[in-house]
Coordinates of C-alpha atoms in Angstrom, one line a residue:
Chain A
X1 CA 1.2 -0.5 -14.1
X2 CA 3.9 -3.0 -13.4
X3 CA 2.2 -4.7 -10.6
X4 CA -0.6 -5.4 -13.1
X5 CA 1.8 -6.7 -15.7
X6 CA 3.3 -8.9 -12.9
X7 CA -0.1 -9.9 -12.2
X8 CA -1.2 -11.0 -15.6
X9 CA 2.6 -12.7 -15.9
X10 CA 1.6 -14.8 -12.8
X11 CA -2.0 -15.3 -13.8
X12 CA -1.0 -16.3 -17.1
X13 CA 1.5 -19.2 -16.0
X14 CA -0.1 -20.9 -13.3
X15 CA -3.9 -19.9 -14.2
X16 CA -4.2 -22.6 -16.7
X17 CA -3.6 -25.6 -15.0
X18 CA -5.8 -23.9 -12.1
X19 CA -9.0 -25.5 -11.5
X20 CA -12.3 -23.9 -9.5
X21 CA -12.2 -25.5 -6.0
X22 CA -8.8 -25.9 -5.3
X23 CA -5.7 -23.9 -4.3
X24 CA -3.3 -26.6 -5.7
X25 CA -2.3 -24.3 -9.1
X26 CA 0.1 -22.6 -6.3
X27 CA 2.8 -25.7 -6.2
X28 CA 4.2 -24.9 -9.3
X29 CA 5.2 -20.9 -8.3
X30 CA 8.9 -19.9 -8.6
X31 CA 8.3 -16.5 -7.2
X32 CA 10.5 -15.6 -4.2
X33 CA 9.1 -14.8 -0.7
X34 CA 8.9 -11.6 0.0
X35 CA 7.6 -9.8 3.6
X36 CA 5.8 -6.8 2.4
X37 CA 4.3 -5.8 -1.0
X38 CA 6.5 -3.1 -2.9
X39 CA 4.5 -0.1 -2.4
X40 CA 5.6 2.5 -4.8
X41 CA 6.5 2.2 -9.0
X42 CA 10.0 -0.1 -8.5
X43 CA 11.0 1.8 -11.9
X44 CA 10.3 5.4 -10.5
X45 CA 11.7 4.7 -6.8
X46 CA 13.4 1.6 -7.0
X47 CA 14.3 1.7 -3.2
X48 CA 11.0 2.3 -2.2
X49 CA 12.3 6.0 -0.3
X50 CA 9.3 7.5 1.3
X51 CA 9.0 11.4 1.8
X52 CA 8.5 12.4 4.3
X53 CA 9.9 9.5 6.0
X54 CA 6.6 8.2 6.9
X55 CA 3.3 8.2 4.7
X56 CA 1.9 11.4 4.7
X57 CA -2.1 12.5 5.0
X58 CA -2.4 9.5 7.2
X59 CA -3.1 11.3 10.5
X60 CA -6.8 11.8 10.3
X61 CA -9.1 9.8 8.2
X62 CA -12.2 11.4 7.5
X63 CA -15.8 10.6 6.2
X64 CA -18.8 12.5 4.8
X65 CA -21.6 12.8 2.5
X66 CA -22.2 16.4 0.7
X67 CA -19.1 17.0 -0.4
X68 CA -19.3 16.3 -4.2
X69 CA -21.6 18.9 -6.3
X70 CA -25.2 17.1 -7.4
X71 CA -26.6 17.1 -10.7
X72 CA -29.6 18.3 -9.2
X73 CA -30.7 20.1 -5.9
X74 CA -32.5 17.3 -4.4
X75 CA -31.6 15.5 -1.5
X76 CA -31.8 12.4 -3.2
X77 CA -29.1 12.9 -5.8
X78 CA -26.6 10.0 -5.5
X79 CA -23.4 12.7 -5.6
X80 CA -25.1 14.1 -2.5
X81 CA -24.8 11.0 -0.6
X82 CA -21.8 9.6 -1.9
X83 CA -19.1 9.2 1.2
X84 CA -16.1 11.4 0.3
X85 CA -13.0 10.2 2.0
X86 CA -10.9 13.1 3.5
X87 CA -7.2 11.9 4.1
X88 CA -5.5 14.7 6.7
X89 CA -2.2 15.5 8.0
X90 CA -1.7 17.6 10.6
X91 CA 0.2 20.7 11.1
X92 CA 2.0 22.1 13.9
X93 CA 0.2 25.3 13.6
X94 CA -3.0 23.8 14.0
X95 CA -3.9 23.1 10.6
X96 CA -5.2 20.0 9.0
X97 CA -4.6 19.2 5.2
X98 CA -6.8 17.0 3.4
X99 CA -6.8 15.3 0.3
X100 CA -9.9 14.3 -0.6
X101 CA -11.0 11.1 -2.9
X102 CA -14.3 10.6 -4.0
X103 CA -13.8 6.8 -3.9
X104 CA -11.7 6.0 -1.2
X105 CA -8.0 6.2 -1.2
X106 CA -6.8 2.7 -2.4
X107 CA -4.0 2.3 -5.0
X108 CA -5.8 3.5 -8.1
X109 CA -7.5 5.9 -6.6
X110 CA -7.0 9.9 -7.2
X111 CA -7.2 13.0 -5.2
X112 CA -9.9 15.6 -6.8
X113 CA -8.8 18.2 -4.5
X114 CA -8.7 19.2 -0.8
X115 CA -9.6 20.5 2.2
X116 CA -8.4 23.2 4.7
X117 CA -9.2 22.8 7.8
X118 CA -8.4 26.1 10.5
X119 CA -8.8 26.6 13.9
X120 CA -11.6 28.9 14.6
X121 CA -9.5 31.2 15.8
X122 CA -7.6 31.3 12.6
X123 CA -11.0 31.8 10.4
X124 CA -11.9 35.4 12.8
X125 CA -8.6 36.4 11.3
X126 CA -9.7 36.1 7.6
X127 CA -11.1 38.7 5.8
X128 CA -14.8 38.7 5.9
X129 CA -15.2 38.6 1.9
X130 CA -13.5 35.3 2.6
X131 CA -15.4 33.9 5.3
X132 CA -18.3 32.4 2.8
X133 CA -16.3 29.6 1.7
X134 CA -15.8 28.3 4.8
X135 CA -18.1 25.5 6.4
X136 CA -18.4 25.7 10.4
X137 CA -17.5 22.1 10.9
X138 CA -19.4 22.6 14.4
X139 CA -23.0 22.8 11.8
X140 CA -21.6 20.2 9.0
X141 CA -20.1 17.3 10.8
X142 CA -23.5 16.4 11.9
X143 CA -25.0 17.2 8.3
X144 CA -22.5 16.0 6.8
X145 CA -22.6 12.5 8.8
X146 CA -19.0 12.9 9.2
X147 CA -17.3 9.6 10.6
X148 CA -14.0 8.2 11.4
X149 CA -13.8 5.0 10.3
X150 CA -10.1 4.2 11.5
X151 CA -11.7 5.3 15.3
X152 CA -13.5 3.5 17.7
X153 CA -16.8 5.5 18.6
X154 CA -14.9 6.0 22.5
X155 CA -11.4 7.5 20.2
X156 CA -13.8 9.7 17.9
X157 CA -15.4 11.2 20.8
X158 CA -12.1 12.2 22.1
X159 CA -11.3 13.8 19.1
X160 CA -14.4 15.7 17.8
X161 CA -14.9 18.5 20.2
X162 CA -11.8 19.9 18.6
X163 CA -12.9 19.3 14.8
X164 CA -16.3 20.8 15.7
X165 CA -14.1 24.1 16.4
X166 CA -12.5 24.2 13.2
X167 CA -14.0 26.1 9.7
X168 CA -12.7 23.6 6.7
X169 CA -12.6 25.3 2.8
X170 CA -13.1 22.4 -0.1
X171 CA -11.0 23.5 -3.1
X172 CA -11.2 21.2 -6.1
X173 CA -9.1 20.8 -9.3
X174 CA -11.7 18.2 -11.2
X175 CA -15.2 17.3 -11.3
X176 CA -15.9 14.1 -10.0
X177 CA -17.3 13.1 -13.4
X178 CA -14.5 13.8 -15.5
X179 CA -11.6 12.0 -16.8
X180 CA -9.1 15.0 -16.3
X181 CA -9.1 18.2 -14.5
X182 CA -11.1 19.9 -16.8
X183 CA -11.6 24.2 -16.7
X184 CA -10.7 25.8 -13.6
X185 CA -10.6 24.9 -10.2
X186 CA -13.4 25.9 -7.9
X187 CA -14.6 26.0 -4.4
X188 CA -17.1 23.7 -2.6
X189 CA -19.6 25.9 -0.7
X190 CA -20.1 23.0 1.0
X191 CA -23.2 24.9 3.5
X192 CA -25.0 25.1 0.9
X193 CA -26.0 21.8 -0.4
X194 CA -29.6 20.7 0.0
X195 CA -29.9 19.2 3.7
X196 CA -29.7 15.2 4.0
X197 CA -31.1 12.1 5.7
Chain B
X1 CA -5.6 -4.0 -19.7
X2 CA -6.3 -3.5 -23.2
X3 CA -10.2 -3.9 -22.2
X4 CA -12.7 -2.0 -24.7
X5 CA -15.5 -0.6 -22.4
X6 CA -18.7 -1.0 -24.2
X7 CA -21.6 1.5 -23.2
X8 CA -24.5 -0.7 -21.1
X9 CA -26.8 0.6 -23.7
X10 CA -25.0 -1.0 -26.6
X11 CA -25.1 -3.8 -24.8
X12 CA -28.4 -4.4 -25.2
X13 CA -28.8 -5.3 -28.6
X14 CA -26.6 -8.3 -27.8
X15 CA -27.8 -10.0 -25.5
X16 CA -31.6 -9.7 -25.7
X17 CA -32.5 -11.2 -22.6
X18 CA -31.1 -8.8 -20.6
X19 CA -32.9 -5.4 -20.7
X20 CA -31.3 -1.5 -20.3
X21 CA -33.4 -1.9 -17.1
X22 CA -31.9 -5.0 -15.8
X23 CA -28.6 -2.9 -15.6
X24 CA -29.6 -0.1 -13.5
X25 CA -26.7 0.2 -11.1
X26 CA -23.9 -2.1 -12.7
X27 CA -20.7 -0.4 -13.7
X28 CA -20.2 -0.6 -17.6
X29 CA -19.2 -4.4 -19.0
X30 CA -16.0 -4.4 -19.9
X31 CA -15.5 -6.9 -23.5
X32 CA -11.4 -7.4 -24.6
X33 CA -10.9 -6.4 -28.1
X34 CA -9.9 -10.2 -29.1
X35 CA -13.4 -11.6 -27.9
X36 CA -16.3 -9.7 -29.0
X37 CA -19.7 -10.1 -28.1
X38 CA -21.6 -11.7 -30.9
X39 CA -25.2 -13.6 -30.4
X40 CA -24.5 -16.7 -31.8
X41 CA -21.3 -16.9 -29.9
X42 CA -23.1 -16.5 -26.7
X43 CA -25.6 -18.9 -27.6
X44 CA -22.5 -21.6 -28.4
X45 CA -21.5 -20.3 -24.9
X46 CA -24.6 -21.1 -23.0
X47 CA -24.7 -24.7 -24.4
X48 CA -21.2 -25.6 -23.5
X49 CA -21.4 -24.3 -20.0
X50 CA -24.3 -26.5 -20.0
X51 CA -22.8 -30.1 -21.2
X52 CA -21.5 -32.8 -19.0
X53 CA -20.2 -34.2 -21.3
X54 CA -17.5 -32.0 -21.4
X55 CA -15.8 -33.7 -18.1
X56 CA -13.9 -37.1 -17.3
X57 CA -17.2 -39.5 -16.5
X58 CA -19.8 -37.3 -18.5
X59 CA -21.8 -35.7 -14.6
X60 CA -20.1 -32.5 -14.4
X61 CA -20.9 -29.2 -16.5
X62 CA -20.1 -26.0 -15.1
X63 CA -24.1 -25.9 -14.3
X64 CA -23.4 -28.9 -11.8
X65 CA -22.0 -26.3 -9.5
X66 CA -23.0 -22.9 -11.1
X67 CA -26.7 -23.8 -11.3
X68 CA -28.6 -21.3 -12.9
X69 CA -32.0 -22.0 -11.0
X70 CA -29.4 -21.1 -7.6
X71 CA -28.4 -18.0 -8.8
X72 CA -25.3 -19.8 -10.5
X73 CA -24.0 -21.2 -7.3
X74 CA -24.7 -24.8 -5.6
X75 CA -25.9 -23.9 -2.4
X76 CA -22.8 -25.9 -0.8
X77 CA -20.6 -24.7 1.6
X78 CA -17.3 -26.4 -0.6
X79 CA -17.9 -27.8 -4.0
X80 CA -18.3 -30.7 -4.9
X81 CA -17.1 -32.6 -8.6
X82 CA -16.4 -35.4 -10.2
X83 CA -17.0 -38.8 -8.0
X84 CA -19.0 -36.4 -5.2
X85 CA -15.0 -35.2 -4.4
X86 CA -15.0 -32.3 -2.7
X87 CA -13.1 -29.0 -3.0
X88 CA -11.8 -26.8 -0.4
X89 CA -13.6 -23.6 -1.6
X90 CA -17.1 -22.1 -2.0
X91 CA -18.3 -21.7 -5.1
X92 CA -19.1 -18.3 -6.1
X93 CA -22.0 -17.0 -8.1
X94 CA -21.1 -16.7 -12.1
X95 CA -23.5 -13.4 -12.1
X96 CA -21.8 -10.0 -12.4
X97 CA -18.6 -11.9 -12.2
X98 CA -17.4 -10.3 -15.3
X99 CA -16.9 -7.1 -13.4
X100 CA -14.1 -8.7 -11.4
X101 CA -10.7 -7.5 -12.7
X102 CA -9.4 -11.0 -11.4
X103 CA -11.2 -14.6 -10.8
X104 CA -11.3 -17.3 -8.2
X105 CA -11.2 -16.0 -4.5
X106 CA -7.5 -15.5 -4.5
X107 CA -7.7 -13.5 -7.9
X108 CA -5.3 -16.2 -9.5
X109 CA -6.6 -15.8 -13.1
X110 CA -6.9 -12.8 -15.1
X111 CA -9.3 -12.9 -17.1
X112 CA -12.7 -15.2 -17.8
X113 CA -11.3 -16.8 -20.6
X114 CA -8.3 -18.0 -18.5
X115 CA -10.9 -18.7 -15.4
X116 CA -12.9 -21.2 -18.0
X117 CA -10.0 -23.4 -18.5
X118 CA -9.4 -24.1 -15.1
X119 CA -12.2 -25.6 -14.2
X120 CA -12.2 -28.7 -16.9
X121 CA -8.7 -29.7 -15.9
X122 CA -9.1 -29.8 -12.2
X123 CA -9.0 -33.4 -11.3
X124 CA -12.2 -32.9 -8.8
X125 CA -14.1 -30.7 -10.7
X126 CA -14.5 -31.7 -14.3
X127 CA -11.5 -34.0 -14.5
X128 CA -10.5 -33.7 -17.9
X129 CA -6.9 -35.0 -19.1
X130 CA -5.7 -31.7 -21.0
X131 CA -7.0 -29.3 -23.2
X132 CA -6.8 -31.9 -26.5
X133 CA -8.8 -33.9 -24.5
X134 CA -11.7 -31.5 -24.1
X135 CA -11.4 -30.4 -27.6
X136 CA -11.7 -33.8 -28.9
X137 CA -15.0 -33.9 -26.9
X138 CA -16.3 -31.0 -28.7
X139 CA -15.6 -32.5 -31.9
X140 CA -17.2 -35.4 -31.8
X141 CA -20.3 -33.4 -32.1
X142 CA -21.5 -32.1 -35.5
X143 CA -23.9 -29.5 -34.2
X144 CA -20.9 -28.1 -32.2
X145 CA -18.6 -27.7 -35.5
X146 CA -20.7 -26.2 -37.3
X147 CA -20.8 -23.6 -34.8
X148 CA -17.8 -23.0 -34.7
X149 CA -17.3 -23.0 -38.3
X150 CA -19.6 -20.3 -38.1
X151 CA -18.3 -18.1 -35.1
X152 CA -14.9 -18.3 -35.3
X153 CA -14.5 -19.5 -39.1
X154 CA -12.2 -22.0 -38.2
X155 CA -12.1 -26.3 -39.4
X156 CA -12.8 -29.0 -36.8
X157 CA -8.6 -29.7 -37.0
X158 CA -8.6 -26.1 -36.0
X159 CA -10.6 -26.1 -32.6
X160 CA -9.0 -25.7 -29.5
X161 CA -9.5 -25.4 -25.6
X162 CA -9.0 -21.4 -26.0
X163 CA -12.4 -21.2 -28.3
X164 CA -14.0 -23.1 -26.1
X165 CA -12.9 -20.6 -23.1
X166 CA -13.7 -17.8 -25.3
X167 CA -17.3 -18.8 -26.0
X168 CA -18.0 -19.9 -22.5
X169 CA -17.0 -16.5 -21.5
X170 CA -18.8 -14.4 -23.8
X171 CA -21.8 -16.5 -22.4
X172 CA -21.2 -15.4 -18.9
X173 CA -20.8 -12.0 -20.4
X174 CA -24.4 -11.6 -20.1
X175 CA -25.1 -13.3 -17.3
X176 CA -25.3 -9.9 -15.5
X177 CA -28.0 -8.8 -13.4
X178 CA -28.5 -5.0 -11.7
X179 CA -31.8 -3.3 -10.9
X180 CA -32.3 -4.1 -7.4
X181 CA -34.5 -2.6 -5.1
X182 CA -31.7 -0.7 -3.8
X183 CA -30.7 0.1 -7.0
X184 CA -34.0 1.5 -7.9
X185 CA -34.2 3.6 -4.9
X186 CA -30.8 5.1 -5.0
X187 CA -30.0 5.4 -8.7
X188 CA -33.4 5.5 -9.9
X189 CA -34.1 8.0 -6.9
X190 CA -37.4 5.9 -6.2
X191 CA -37.3 6.3 -2.8
X192 CA -40.6 4.4 -1.7
X193 CA -39.8 1.1 -2.9
X194 CA -37.2 0.8 -0.1
X195 CA -38.2 -0.7 3.6
X196 CA -37.4 2.2 6.2
X197 CA -35.3 -0.8 7.7
X198 CA -33.0 -1.2 4.5
X199 CA -32.8 2.4 3.6
X200 CA -31.3 3.1 6.9
X201 CA -29.1 -0.2 6.6
X202 CA -27.8 1.5 3.1
X203 CA -26.4 4.1 5.0
X204 CA -25.2 2.2 7.9
X205 CA -23.4 0.4 5.3
X206 CA -21.7 3.5 4.2
X207 CA -21.3 5.2 7.7
X208 CA -20.8 3.7 11.0
X209 CA -20.3 0.0 9.3
X210 CA -17.8 1.0 7.3
X211 CA -18.9 -2.0 4.6
X212 CA -18.3 0.3 1.3
X213 CA -14.8 0.7 2.2
X214 CA -14.4 -2.6 0.6
X215 CA -17.5 -3.5 -1.0
X216 CA -17.5 -0.2 -2.9
X217 CA -19.9 2.0 -4.9
X218 CA -20.1 5.1 -6.3
X219 CA -22.6 7.8 -7.5
X220 CA -22.9 6.2 -11.1
X221 CA -22.8 2.2 -10.1
X222 CA -21.9 -0.3 -7.3
X223 CA -20.1 -3.6 -7.8
X224 CA -20.1 -3.6 -4.0
X225 CA -16.3 -4.9 -4.2
X226 CA -13.3 -2.9 -4.6
X227 CA -11.4 -6.4 -6.7
X228 CA -8.6 -6.0 -3.5
X229 CA -8.0 -8.7 -1.2
X230 CA -8.0 -8.4 2.3
X231 CA -7.3 -10.5 5.5
X232 CA -10.8 -10.1 7.1
X233 CA -9.7 -13.3 9.2
X234 CA -12.4 -16.1 7.9
X235 CA -10.4 -19.5 8.0
X236 CA -7.8 -18.2 10.9
X237 CA -9.0 -21.1 12.9
X238 CA -7.6 -23.6 10.5
X239 CA -4.5 -21.6 10.1
X240 CA -3.3 -20.2 13.0
X241 CA -2.2 -23.6 14.9
X242 CA 0.4 -24.3 11.9
X243 CA 0.8 -20.8 10.9
X244 CA 4.2 -19.7 13.1
X245 CA 5.7 -22.9 12.6
X246 CA 4.9 -21.9 8.8
X247 CA 6.4 -18.2 8.6
X248 CA 9.4 -19.6 10.6
X249 CA 10.4 -21.9 8.1
X250 CA 9.5 -19.7 4.7
X251 CA 11.5 -16.8 6.0
X252 CA 14.5 -18.9 6.8
X253 CA 14.3 -19.8 3.3
X254 CA 12.2 -22.6 2.9
X255 CA 9.9 -23.0 -0.5
X256 CA 6.5 -22.3 0.5
X257 CA 5.8 -25.0 -1.6
X258 CA 7.8 -27.7 -0.2
X259 CA 6.1 -26.8 3.7
X260 CA 4.3 -29.7 4.8
X261 CA 0.4 -28.2 4.7
X262 CA -2.5 -30.5 4.5
X263 CA -4.7 -29.0 1.2
X264 CA -7.1 -26.7 3.1
X265 CA -4.5 -25.1 5.0
X266 CA -2.8 -24.6 1.9
X267 CA -5.8 -22.7 0.5
X268 CA -6.3 -20.8 3.4
X269 CA -3.5 -18.8 2.4
X270 CA -5.1 -17.3 -0.2
X271 CA -3.6 -14.4 -1.9
X272 CA -0.3 -15.8 -0.4
X273 CA -0.4 -18.7 -2.7
X274 CA -0.2 -15.8 -5.9
X275 CA 1.9 -13.3 -4.8
X276 CA 4.3 -15.0 -2.1
X277 CA 4.1 -11.6 0.0
X278 CA 3.9 -12.8 3.6
X279 CA 1.6 -9.8 4.2
X280 CA -0.7 -11.3 1.8
X281 CA -1.5 -14.3 3.7
X282 CA -5.1 -14.8 4.8
X283 CA -6.1 -12.5 1.9
X284 CA -9.0 -12.9 0.0
X285 CA -10.7 -11.1 -2.9
X286 CA -13.8 -9.0 -1.7
X287 CA -16.9 -10.4 -3.4
X288 CA -19.8 -8.4 -4.8
X289 CA -22.9 -8.2 -2.8
X290 CA -25.2 -8.1 -5.6
X291 CA -27.8 -10.9 -5.2
X292 CA -26.1 -12.0 -2.2
X293 CA -29.1 -13.3 -0.2
X294 CA -29.2 -16.1 -2.9
X295 CA -25.8 -17.2 -2.7
X296 CA -25.4 -18.8 1.2
X297 CA -23.3 -20.2 2.5
X298 CA -21.0 -17.2 2.7
X299 CA -16.8 -16.4 2.6
X300 CA -14.8 -18.6 0.5
X301 CA -14.8 -21.7 2.9
X302 CA -18.6 -21.3 3.0
X303 CA -18.5 -21.0 6.8
X304 CA -20.8 -18.8 7.5
X305 CA -24.5 -19.8 7.3
X306 CA -26.4 -17.0 7.1
X307 CA -26.4 -13.1 6.7
X308 CA -27.4 -12.3 10.0
X309 CA -24.2 -14.5 10.7
X310 CA -22.3 -12.3 8.7
X311 CA -23.4 -9.3 10.6
X312 CA -22.3 -11.0 13.9
X313 CA -19.1 -11.7 12.7
X314 CA -18.3 -8.3 11.7
X315 CA -19.5 -7.0 14.9
X316 CA -17.2 -8.7 17.0
X317 CA -14.7 -7.7 14.9
X318 CA -13.7 -11.1 12.9
X319 CA -11.3 -13.8 14.0
X320 CA -8.1 -12.6 14.8
X321 CA -4.7 -13.7 13.4
X322 CA -1.3 -11.6 13.2
X323 CA -2.7 -10.6 9.6
X324 CA -6.0 -9.4 9.7
X325 CA -7.2 -6.1 8.3
X326 CA -7.2 -2.9 10.3
X327 CA -10.5 -2.1 9.1
X328 CA -11.8 -5.1 10.7
X329 CA -12.9 -4.3 14.6
X330 CA -15.7 -4.5 16.6
X331 CA -18.1 -2.3 15.7
X332 CA -20.6 -2.5 18.6
X333 CA -23.8 -2.2 16.3
X334 CA -27.4 -1.9 17.9
X335 CA -29.6 -5.1 17.4
X336 CA -31.9 -2.6 15.2
X337 CA -28.7 -1.6 13.3
X338 CA -27.6 -5.5 12.5
X339 CA -31.5 -5.7 11.4
X340 CA -31.1 -2.7 9.0
X341 CA -27.8 -4.0 7.3
X342 CA -29.4 -7.7 6.6
X343 CA -32.3 -5.9 5.2
X344 CA -30.2 -3.9 3.2
X345 CA -28.6 -6.4 2.0
X346 CA -31.6 -8.4 0.8
X347 CA -32.7 -5.4 -1.1
X348 CA -29.6 -6.1 -3.3
X349 CA -31.5 -9.1 -4.8
X350 CA -31.9 -8.4 -8.6
X351 CA -35.9 -7.7 -9.6
X352 CA -35.4 -10.6 -12.3
X353 CA -34.4 -13.1 -9.0
X354 CA -37.1 -11.7 -7.0
X355 CA -39.4 -12.6 -9.9
X356 CA -38.4 -16.2 -9.8
X357 CA -38.8 -16.6 -6.6

């Protein structure tokens, strides 16, 4: 919000003298030079502290389709085709926790839930009744056309075998169409989605 | 951000040339509360947009550079204004520009209303002296006087440049086109309308190519821009030779405006010119890709001539500079994948333009 207000202010002072084909308007600007943008709300976090002391949920970035509940049981449902971004933190116990964003993870994007990823070994220790909530990544990674957008193909190939031997449980607190989290949180049974192209 | 979102359907009755189907795949139309759409205002805006009298020598209108028959662009690498003067930037299309949150390649204007005044007063575009000068020209036309009275309820003396800008912005809010073959395929679920190659391209766009990280889409609509700014390396070659010197000076406290740069080099600073944040050097707004097949040449400086070359540019990981975004790296696309991506980009042409071709 603060950034937006700032933006409107700077734009309205200088925009009026700004023509189309030049960037001349800049000549009248008096904003002091800064090295980096302020990442966090300047009033709520004046010293721009980060907890932990680096950005969390940036160890692994996965993109995959078949992670939104479709409106129809059809392979062509646009929701099934949409990429959901998983932004994951890797923990020392071998698990990953991923924040789930249905439209990227940029400044104003909000997560709608998370995927909890555990190793096959950890999965085997779960009670039988629990197992149906989890999907096996060896099967689902190719079905969901999962990609690692921040890695080259070679780098991704090294990580993939480890990811394949994990299971994931997707827990959402919000339906993608809702403005706020309405009703109960739910588990998204990925393996029951219609097959994709 | 007090914008009232008017549902697409409501819009249809306001701007009759655009049918509901034409809007397939587009986001909801943002209309500011203080400039509601009316048919008369839209018509007035259209006249003003096309009126060359509103320029220093009576030769330049908005439509000179945003030509309706060229999908509201000029087909030139950089725009040419009054007396044939060349600017430093490529004229983007006006089609669908209403869906941006900021305007110009560096986002220096916050609304269409504000944007519209820029070119009138730019010495190398319309080349008018000042806002009064602009209002005076309009006041000399009796028909305009009647329309301003009818639409804004104001007398001759009360007409200002801001009224002119409002009318033009209202007109621009009707220059919107969705309903491309891709929209019909993806949102209309008519799988047969898209070629196999374009359909494959649409998947590469979202997967291996990572294009949709910036050229965003969702399950309801696709503007193919996230309204964000990135340094993808375009223009690096022009800026790199002077960049280290520029950085040394501004880091030691020299006012960036006092550093000697050519107009061309300064234009390449992009978003930095607006924010003065060093990390914003060379960043430009993600452009929408709708109707991109009709708006060559490409990029803020018009430096890439064809869609095939755009794909090659991304495939090689862009031109290097120290501020290039980490999302731009070699993609190692196969020849077929490149062709598929181009086929996909060509499928983003609105059907109303396909008919005109």
